[in-house]
mmCIF file of C-alpha atoms and ligand atoms in Angstrom:
data_model
loop_
_atom_site.group_PDB
_atom_site.id
_atom_site.type_symbol
_atom_site.label_atom_id
_atom_site.label_comp_id
_atom_site.label_asym_id
_atom_site.label_seq_id
_atom_site.Cartn_x
_atom_site.Cartn_y
_atom_site.Cartn_z
ATOM 1 C CA MET A 1 -193.632 -98.296 -36.498
ATOM 2 C CA GLU A 2 -196.745 -96.991 -36.996
ATOM 3 C CA ILE A 3 -199.543 -99.561 -36.626
ATOM 4 C CA ILE A 4 -202.580 -98.998 -38.543
ATOM 5 C CA ILE A 5 -205.539 -100.744 -37.453
ATOM 6 C CA LYS A 6 -208.217 -100.853 -40.162
ATOM 7 C CA GLN A 7 -211.789 -102.922 -39.680
ATOM 8 C CA ASN A 8 -211.653 -105.197 -42.621
ATOM 9 C CA TYR A 9 -208.794 -106.120 -45.590
ATOM 10 C CA ASP A 10 -210.797 -103.862 -48.617
ATOM 11 C CA GLN A 11 -209.380 -101.448 -46.219
ATOM 12 C CA ILE A 12 -205.983 -101.911 -45.623
ATOM 13 C CA CYS A 13 -205.781 -102.872 -49.578
ATOM 14 C CA GLU A 14 -206.976 -99.017 -49.473
ATOM 15 C CA GLU A 15 -204.432 -97.645 -47.003
ATOM 16 C CA ALA A 16 -201.694 -99.408 -48.985
ATOM 17 C CA GLU A 17 -203.373 -98.100 -52.723
ATOM 18 C CA THR A 18 -202.661 -94.366 -50.821
ATOM 19 C CA ILE A 19 -199.248 -94.494 -49.929
ATOM 20 C CA ILE A 20 -197.689 -95.771 -52.949
ATOM 21 C CA TYR A 21 -200.209 -92.738 -55.259
ATOM 22 C CA GLN A 22 -199.070 -90.210 -52.717
ATOM 23 C CA ALA A 23 -194.888 -91.194 -52.726
ATOM 24 C CA TRP A 24 -195.553 -91.940 -57.121
ATOM 25 C CA LYS A 25 -196.615 -88.249 -56.789
ATOM 26 C CA LYS A 26 -193.437 -87.196 -54.440
ATOM 27 C CA LYS A 27 -191.616 -89.237 -57.119
ATOM 28 C CA ASN A 28 -193.044 -90.606 -60.023
ATOM 29 C CA ASN A 29 -189.801 -93.343 -60.987
ATOM 30 C CA LEU A 30 -190.728 -95.214 -57.490
ATOM 31 C CA VAL A 31 -188.531 -98.640 -56.807
ATOM 32 C CA LEU A 32 -191.046 -100.201 -55.570
ATOM 33 C CA GLY A 33 -190.265 -104.583 -53.939
ATOM 34 C CA LEU A 34 -193.327 -106.639 -54.176
ATOM 35 C CA PRO A 35 -194.583 -109.740 -52.455
ATOM 36 C CA THR A 36 -196.518 -112.641 -53.792
ATOM 37 C CA GLY A 37 -199.323 -114.174 -51.513
ATOM 38 C CA ARG A 38 -203.054 -113.753 -51.032
ATOM 39 C CA THR A 39 -202.065 -110.768 -48.792
ATOM 40 C CA PRO A 40 -201.187 -108.201 -51.981
ATOM 41 C CA LEU A 41 -203.450 -109.228 -54.334
ATOM 42 C CA GLY A 42 -205.960 -106.864 -53.429
ATOM 43 C CA VAL A 43 -203.431 -103.583 -53.492
ATOM 44 C CA TYR A 44 -201.961 -104.793 -56.812
ATOM 45 C CA LYS A 45 -206.049 -104.801 -57.757
ATOM 46 C CA ARG A 46 -206.399 -100.989 -56.807
ATOM 47 C CA LEU A 47 -203.122 -100.252 -58.520
ATOM 48 C CA ALA A 48 -204.233 -101.833 -61.794
ATOM 49 C CA ALA A 49 -207.213 -99.633 -61.771
ATOM 50 C CA LEU A 50 -206.457 -96.162 -60.768
ATOM 51 C CA HIS A 51 -204.165 -96.901 -63.759
ATOM 52 C CA ASN A 52 -206.780 -97.882 -65.733
ATOM 53 C CA LYS A 53 -208.356 -94.966 -64.529
ATOM 54 C CA GLY A 54 -204.991 -92.590 -65.761
ATOM 55 C CA GLU A 55 -204.166 -91.614 -62.756
ATOM 56 C CA ILE A 56 -201.063 -93.046 -61.772
ATOM 57 C CA ASP A 57 -198.561 -94.111 -64.424
ATOM 58 C CA PHE A 58 -196.028 -96.485 -63.940
ATOM 59 C CA SER A 59 -194.275 -95.903 -67.162
ATOM 60 C CA ARG A 60 -190.671 -94.646 -64.935
ATOM 61 C CA VAL A 61 -191.273 -97.022 -62.376
ATOM 62 C CA VAL A 62 -189.520 -99.546 -60.732
ATOM 63 C CA THR A 63 -189.896 -103.242 -59.055
ATOM 64 C CA PHE A 64 -188.182 -105.687 -57.907
ATOM 65 C CA SER A 65 -188.895 -108.995 -56.751
ATOM 66 C CA LEU A 66 -189.026 -110.164 -53.069
ATOM 67 C CA ASP A 67 -188.470 -114.317 -53.797
ATOM 68 C CA GLU A 68 -188.298 -116.970 -56.110
ATOM 69 C CA TYR A 69 -188.678 -120.381 -56.266
ATOM 70 C CA LEU A 70 -185.473 -121.992 -56.875
ATOM 71 C CA GLY A 71 -185.427 -124.353 -59.211
ATOM 72 C CA LEU A 72 -188.946 -122.808 -61.566
ATOM 73 C CA LYS A 73 -188.828 -121.151 -64.859
ATOM 74 C CA GLU A 74 -189.831 -117.893 -65.113
ATOM 75 C CA ASN A 75 -192.517 -118.878 -67.579
ATOM 76 C CA HIS A 76 -193.766 -121.889 -64.921
ATOM 77 C CA PRO A 77 -197.426 -121.271 -63.469
ATOM 78 C CA GLN A 78 -196.275 -121.523 -59.668
ATOM 79 C CA SER A 79 -193.336 -118.983 -60.403
ATOM 80 C CA PHE A 80 -193.371 -115.839 -58.496
ATOM 81 C CA ALA A 81 -192.322 -114.230 -62.421
ATOM 82 C CA SER A 82 -195.560 -115.282 -62.935
ATOM 83 C CA TYR A 83 -197.517 -114.383 -60.274
ATOM 84 C CA MET A 84 -196.223 -110.861 -60.453
ATOM 85 C CA ASP A 85 -197.401 -110.876 -64.545
ATOM 86 C CA LYS A 86 -200.883 -112.253 -64.513
ATOM 87 C CA ASN A 87 -201.749 -110.292 -60.864
ATOM 88 C CA PHE A 88 -199.843 -107.307 -61.276
ATOM 89 C CA LEU A 89 -197.498 -106.214 -63.998
ATOM 90 C CA GLN A 90 -199.494 -106.579 -67.314
ATOM 91 C CA HIS A 91 -202.451 -104.609 -65.960
ATOM 92 C CA ILE A 92 -200.174 -101.748 -65.748
ATOM 93 C CA ASN A 93 -197.986 -99.483 -68.302
ATOM 94 C CA ILE A 94 -194.602 -100.635 -66.462
ATOM 95 C CA LYS A 95 -191.734 -100.646 -68.958
ATOM 96 C CA LYS A 96 -190.280 -104.792 -69.245
ATOM 97 C CA GLU A 97 -186.590 -103.094 -68.444
ATOM 98 C CA ASN A 98 -188.181 -101.704 -65.609
ATOM 99 C CA ILE A 99 -188.874 -105.121 -63.361
ATOM 100 C CA PHE A 100 -186.230 -107.101 -61.648
ATOM 101 C CA ARG A 101 -186.888 -110.316 -60.894
ATOM 102 C CA LEU A 102 -184.536 -113.238 -59.688
ATOM 103 C CA ASN A 103 -184.130 -115.733 -61.286
ATOM 104 C CA GLY A 104 -185.147 -118.837 -59.942
ATOM 105 C CA THR A 105 -182.974 -120.741 -62.473
ATOM 106 C CA PRO A 106 -179.376 -119.271 -62.095
ATOM 107 C CA GLU A 107 -176.361 -120.979 -63.848
ATOM 108 C CA ASN A 108 -174.879 -119.079 -60.534
ATOM 109 C CA ILE A 109 -176.416 -118.659 -57.172
ATOM 110 C CA ASP A 110 -174.220 -116.935 -56.359
ATOM 111 C CA ASN A 111 -173.487 -114.222 -58.319
ATOM 112 C CA ASN A 112 -176.927 -114.006 -59.037
ATOM 113 C CA CYS A 113 -177.836 -113.398 -55.353
ATOM 114 C CA ARG A 114 -175.067 -110.001 -55.509
ATOM 115 C CA GLU A 115 -175.956 -108.650 -58.893
ATOM 116 C CA TYR A 116 -179.707 -108.081 -57.697
ATOM 117 C CA GLU A 117 -178.580 -106.485 -54.432
ATOM 118 C CA GLU A 118 -175.817 -104.297 -56.935
ATOM 119 C CA LYS A 119 -179.070 -103.678 -59.483
ATOM 120 C CA ILE A 120 -181.107 -102.558 -55.930
ATOM 121 C CA LYS A 121 -178.489 -100.643 -55.558
ATOM 122 C CA ARG A 122 -178.020 -98.877 -58.836
ATOM 123 C CA PHE A 123 -181.571 -98.183 -58.864
ATOM 124 C CA GLY A 124 -180.723 -96.100 -55.431
ATOM 125 C CA GLY A 125 -182.395 -98.418 -53.207
ATOM 126 C CA ILE A 126 -185.971 -99.536 -52.608
ATOM 127 C CA ASP A 127 -188.551 -97.040 -51.733
ATOM 128 C CA ILE A 128 -191.002 -98.646 -50.441
ATOM 129 C CA GLN A 129 -191.268 -102.808 -49.828
ATOM 130 C CA ILE A 130 -194.704 -104.232 -49.239
ATOM 131 C CA LEU A 131 -194.770 -106.915 -47.439
ATOM 132 C CA GLY A 132 -197.018 -109.915 -46.440
ATOM 133 C CA ILE A 133 -195.764 -112.099 -42.873
ATOM 134 C CA GLY A 134 -195.242 -115.278 -42.675
ATOM 135 C CA ARG A 135 -197.216 -117.385 -39.988
ATOM 136 C CA ASN A 136 -194.444 -118.206 -38.475
ATOM 137 C CA GLY A 137 -193.749 -114.670 -38.711
ATOM 138 C CA HIS A 138 -191.610 -115.107 -41.823
ATOM 139 C CA ILE A 139 -190.887 -111.617 -44.300
ATOM 140 C CA GLY A 140 -189.912 -112.478 -48.241
ATOM 141 C CA PHE A 141 -188.702 -116.398 -47.588
ATOM 142 C CA ASN A 142 -186.471 -115.612 -44.571
ATOM 143 C CA GLU A 143 -187.644 -118.353 -42.493
ATOM 144 C CA PRO A 144 -187.214 -118.449 -38.474
ATOM 145 C CA SER A 145 -183.712 -118.590 -37.239
ATOM 146 C CA SER A 146 -182.515 -116.301 -40.577
ATOM 147 C CA SER A 147 -180.128 -113.608 -39.711
ATOM 148 C CA LEU A 148 -181.011 -110.861 -39.104
ATOM 149 C CA SER A 149 -178.258 -109.302 -41.569
ATOM 150 C CA SER A 150 -178.533 -111.520 -44.495
ATOM 151 C CA ARG A 151 -178.758 -110.311 -47.853
ATOM 152 C CA THR A 152 -180.058 -112.361 -50.924
ATOM 153 C CA ARG A 153 -179.441 -116.159 -50.844
ATOM 154 C CA VAL A 154 -180.976 -119.735 -50.751
ATOM 155 C CA LYS A 155 -182.998 -120.604 -48.245
ATOM 156 C CA THR A 156 -184.574 -123.398 -47.433
ATOM 157 C CA LEU A 157 -188.792 -123.395 -47.047
ATOM 158 C CA THR A 158 -190.526 -124.623 -43.681
ATOM 159 C CA GLN A 159 -192.858 -127.698 -43.913
ATOM 160 C CA GLU A 160 -195.199 -125.311 -42.996
ATOM 161 C CA THR A 161 -194.543 -122.615 -45.887
ATOM 162 C CA ILE A 162 -193.969 -125.164 -47.902
ATOM 163 C CA GLU A 163 -197.725 -126.634 -46.742
ATOM 164 C CA ALA A 164 -198.938 -122.732 -46.682
ATOM 165 C CA ASN A 165 -198.053 -122.489 -50.867
ATOM 166 C CA SER A 166 -199.418 -125.990 -51.921
ATOM 167 C CA ARG A 167 -202.790 -124.653 -52.507
ATOM 168 C CA LEU A 168 -201.988 -123.101 -55.867
ATOM 169 C CA PHE A 169 -199.707 -126.856 -56.805
ATOM 170 C CA LYS A 170 -201.065 -130.136 -57.572
ATOM 171 C CA ASP A 171 -199.711 -131.276 -56.007
ATOM 172 C CA LYS A 172 -197.349 -130.829 -52.794
ATOM 173 C CA ASN A 173 -194.219 -132.478 -53.364
ATOM 174 C CA GLU A 174 -194.338 -130.477 -56.668
ATOM 175 C CA VAL A 175 -193.574 -127.449 -54.397
ATOM 176 C CA PRO A 176 -190.035 -126.218 -54.628
ATOM 177 C CA ARG A 177 -188.599 -126.958 -51.395
ATOM 178 C CA PHE A 178 -185.599 -123.670 -51.389
ATOM 179 C CA CYS A 179 -186.033 -120.541 -52.812
ATOM 180 C CA LEU A 180 -184.788 -117.085 -53.405
ATOM 181 C CA THR A 181 -185.104 -114.490 -51.277
ATOM 182 C CA MET A 182 -184.328 -110.939 -50.666
ATOM 183 C CA GLY A 183 -181.982 -111.004 -47.468
ATOM 184 C CA ILE A 184 -183.595 -109.314 -43.958
ATOM 185 C CA GLY A 185 -180.990 -106.497 -43.791
ATOM 186 C CA THR A 186 -182.041 -106.405 -48.167
ATOM 187 C CA ILE A 187 -184.909 -105.388 -46.945
ATOM 188 C CA MET A 188 -184.489 -103.671 -43.712
ATOM 189 C CA GLU A 189 -182.340 -100.789 -46.463
ATOM 190 C CA SER A 190 -185.657 -100.271 -47.698
ATOM 191 C CA LYS A 191 -186.531 -96.188 -47.505
ATOM 192 C CA MET A 192 -190.039 -97.498 -45.925
ATOM 193 C CA ILE A 193 -191.757 -100.904 -45.312
ATOM 194 C CA VAL A 194 -195.087 -101.591 -45.171
ATOM 195 C CA LEU A 195 -195.832 -104.694 -44.118
ATOM 196 C CA LEU A 196 -200.105 -106.486 -44.269
ATOM 197 C CA ALA A 197 -201.745 -108.441 -43.078
ATOM 198 C CA SER A 198 -205.527 -109.846 -42.754
ATOM 199 C CA GLY A 199 -206.987 -112.575 -40.891
ATOM 200 C CA GLU A 200 -206.904 -114.339 -37.130
ATOM 201 C CA ASP A 201 -204.240 -116.801 -38.902
ATOM 202 C CA LYS A 202 -201.686 -113.935 -39.080
ATOM 203 C CA SER A 203 -202.287 -112.249 -35.017
ATOM 204 C CA GLU A 204 -200.048 -114.540 -32.881
ATOM 205 C CA ALA A 205 -197.083 -113.721 -36.125
ATOM 206 C CA ILE A 206 -198.116 -110.004 -35.909
ATOM 207 C CA CYS A 207 -198.305 -110.210 -31.551
ATOM 208 C CA LYS A 208 -195.231 -111.415 -32.132
ATOM 209 C CA SER A 209 -193.328 -109.283 -34.815
ATOM 210 C CA LEU A 210 -195.156 -105.246 -32.868
ATOM 211 C CA GLU A 211 -194.687 -106.305 -29.235
ATOM 212 C CA GLY A 212 -192.345 -108.940 -28.413
ATOM 213 C CA PRO A 213 -188.029 -109.089 -28.125
ATOM 214 C CA ILE A 214 -186.297 -109.005 -31.514
ATOM 215 C CA THR A 215 -185.828 -111.973 -32.602
ATOM 216 C CA ALA A 216 -184.540 -114.610 -35.201
ATOM 217 C CA SER A 217 -186.859 -116.810 -34.037
ATOM 218 C CA VAL A 218 -189.532 -114.177 -34.755
ATOM 219 C CA PRO A 219 -187.882 -113.350 -38.908
ATOM 220 C CA ALA A 220 -190.535 -109.750 -38.835
ATOM 221 C CA SER A 221 -189.687 -108.703 -35.193
ATOM 222 C CA ILE A 222 -186.690 -106.540 -37.142
ATOM 223 C CA LEU A 223 -189.624 -104.299 -38.367
ATOM 224 C CA GLN A 224 -189.409 -102.452 -34.677
ATOM 225 C CA LEU A 225 -185.419 -101.358 -36.108
ATOM 226 C CA HIS A 226 -186.718 -99.966 -38.760
ATOM 227 C CA PRO A 227 -188.147 -95.918 -38.578
ATOM 228 C CA GLN A 228 -190.357 -96.094 -41.652
ATOM 229 C CA THR A 229 -192.139 -99.012 -41.325
ATOM 230 C CA LYS A 230 -196.544 -98.895 -41.639
ATOM 231 C CA VAL A 231 -197.954 -102.294 -40.031
ATOM 232 C CA ILE A 232 -201.670 -102.062 -41.534
ATOM 233 C CA ILE A 233 -203.194 -104.949 -40.706
ATOM 234 C CA ASP A 234 -206.666 -105.598 -39.930
ATOM 235 C CA GLN A 235 -208.998 -106.446 -36.418
ATOM 236 C CA GLU A 236 -208.104 -109.934 -36.751
ATOM 237 C CA ALA A 237 -205.037 -109.936 -37.397
ATOM 238 C CA ALA A 238 -204.820 -107.562 -34.642
ATOM 239 C CA SER A 239 -206.871 -109.022 -31.809
ATOM 240 C CA LEU A 240 -203.935 -109.981 -30.384
ATOM 241 C CA LEU A 241 -201.752 -106.557 -29.527
ATOM 242 C CA THR A 242 -201.911 -105.195 -26.082
ATOM 243 C CA GLY A 243 -201.444 -101.998 -27.655
ATOM 244 C CA LYS A 244 -204.410 -102.371 -28.942
ATOM 245 C CA GLU A 245 -206.082 -99.467 -28.237
ATOM 246 C CA TYR A 246 -203.338 -96.944 -27.805
ATOM 247 C CA TYR A 247 -202.085 -97.661 -31.474
ATOM 248 C CA GLN A 248 -205.643 -96.910 -32.660
ATOM 249 C CA TRP A 249 -205.596 -93.819 -30.359
ATOM 250 C CA VAL A 250 -201.966 -92.486 -31.745
ATOM 251 C CA TYR A 251 -203.955 -93.048 -35.796
ATOM 252 C CA LYS A 252 -206.591 -91.030 -34.648
ATOM 253 C CA ASN A 253 -204.586 -88.731 -34.126
ATOM 254 C CA LYS A 254 -202.050 -88.055 -35.925
ATOM 255 C CA GLU A 255 -203.608 -85.454 -38.439
ATOM 256 C CA ARG A 256 -203.530 -83.244 -35.203
ATOM 257 C CA VAL A 257 -199.796 -83.659 -35.003
ATOM 258 C CA SER A 258 -198.949 -82.477 -37.995
ATOM 259 C CA ASP A 259 -201.646 -80.040 -37.490
ATOM 260 C CA TYR A 260 -199.462 -79.171 -34.851
ATOM 261 C CA LEU A 261 -196.109 -79.477 -36.413
ATOM 262 C CA GLU A 262 -197.147 -77.291 -39.420
ATOM 263 C CA LYS A 263 -198.394 -74.348 -37.199
ATOM 264 C CA LYS A 264 -195.336 -74.350 -35.476
ATOM 265 C CA LYS A 265 -193.566 -73.862 -38.889
HETATM 266 C C1 LIG B 1 -194.299 -113.907 -50.474
HETATM 267 C C2 LIG B 1 -193.836 -114.209 -48.786
HETATM 268 C C3 LIG B 1 -194.357 -114.345 -48.390
HETATM 269 C C4 LIG B 1 -196.042 -113.515 -47.823
HETATM 270 C C5 LIG B 1 -196.104 -114.872 -46.811
HETATM 271 C C6 LIG B 1 -197.537 -114.154 -46.409
HETATM 272 O O1 LIG B 1 -193.481 -113.631 -51.992
HETATM 273 O O2 LIG B 1 -192.724 -113.274 -49.707
HETATM 274 O O3 LIG B 1 -193.682 -114.130 -46.509
HETATM 275 O O4 LIG B 1 -195.753 -113.135 -47.933
HETATM 276 O O5 LIG B 1 -196.153 -116.312 -46.803
HETATM 277 O O6 LIG B 1 -198.396 -115.204 -47.987
HETATM 278 P P1 LIG B 1 -199.884 -115.254 -47.842
HETATM 279 O O7 LIG B 1 -200.122 -113.580 -48.371
HETATM 280 O O8 LIG B 1 -200.107 -116.096 -48.851
HETATM 281 O O9 LIG B 1 -200.547 -114.865 -46.584
#
């Protein structure tokens, strides 16, 4: 895992933007896995601005949404599909046929989930999966106790997640209890994972995920086994990490290591 500690939220977003931009320069038909929530908003804004400046072209980019509420139609204002359109997809030149989402009102849930996984495979897998993290360590909507090798399926949200997400609904009772989410096994097949976290309320989940044991009780801890994971967090989210100084030291020396390896070639 590469742990990148930035001063603030804006710098986290800038770093994630740079990673995506650099990857797109190498592969214009980049396949992105995208979450909703508060955390990635700044990244989406930056990528849309980059597009407006004519520096990035999304016409060959493909996106897969990470999750969706079960029972909400695509056009429901609180569906994750609406969130993605409003906050990102309608501001870029992505082709409709390159946008893939989990259907929140499927006729056959199991078939739908299986087909979603097949589609990801058909595009050669996800190049970069962006993730936020729940205060309980969830990734996607894989709540604690989710199998660490799970596939796309239905999950029951925890009370805590329902509470956290209720800010967008008029009434807490309107928040769906169930969702569809890529599984942890599905997420782990992504070629690169970029986990973003900002704020003190994420510090415990970050500490347990990066420095604690790998356990289904903290789903994000599985990322310790992923060879290409970048964890980009601000000072507040990093505040409980015991190895914080070392991670900063590694990051500071990163360019020197690449220079050294370059010279050895
Ligand atoms: C959302 C998702 C969730 C969020 C997490 C953090 O699609 O998959 O795992 O990333 O709940 O949410 P925020 O960013 O709102 O703190």
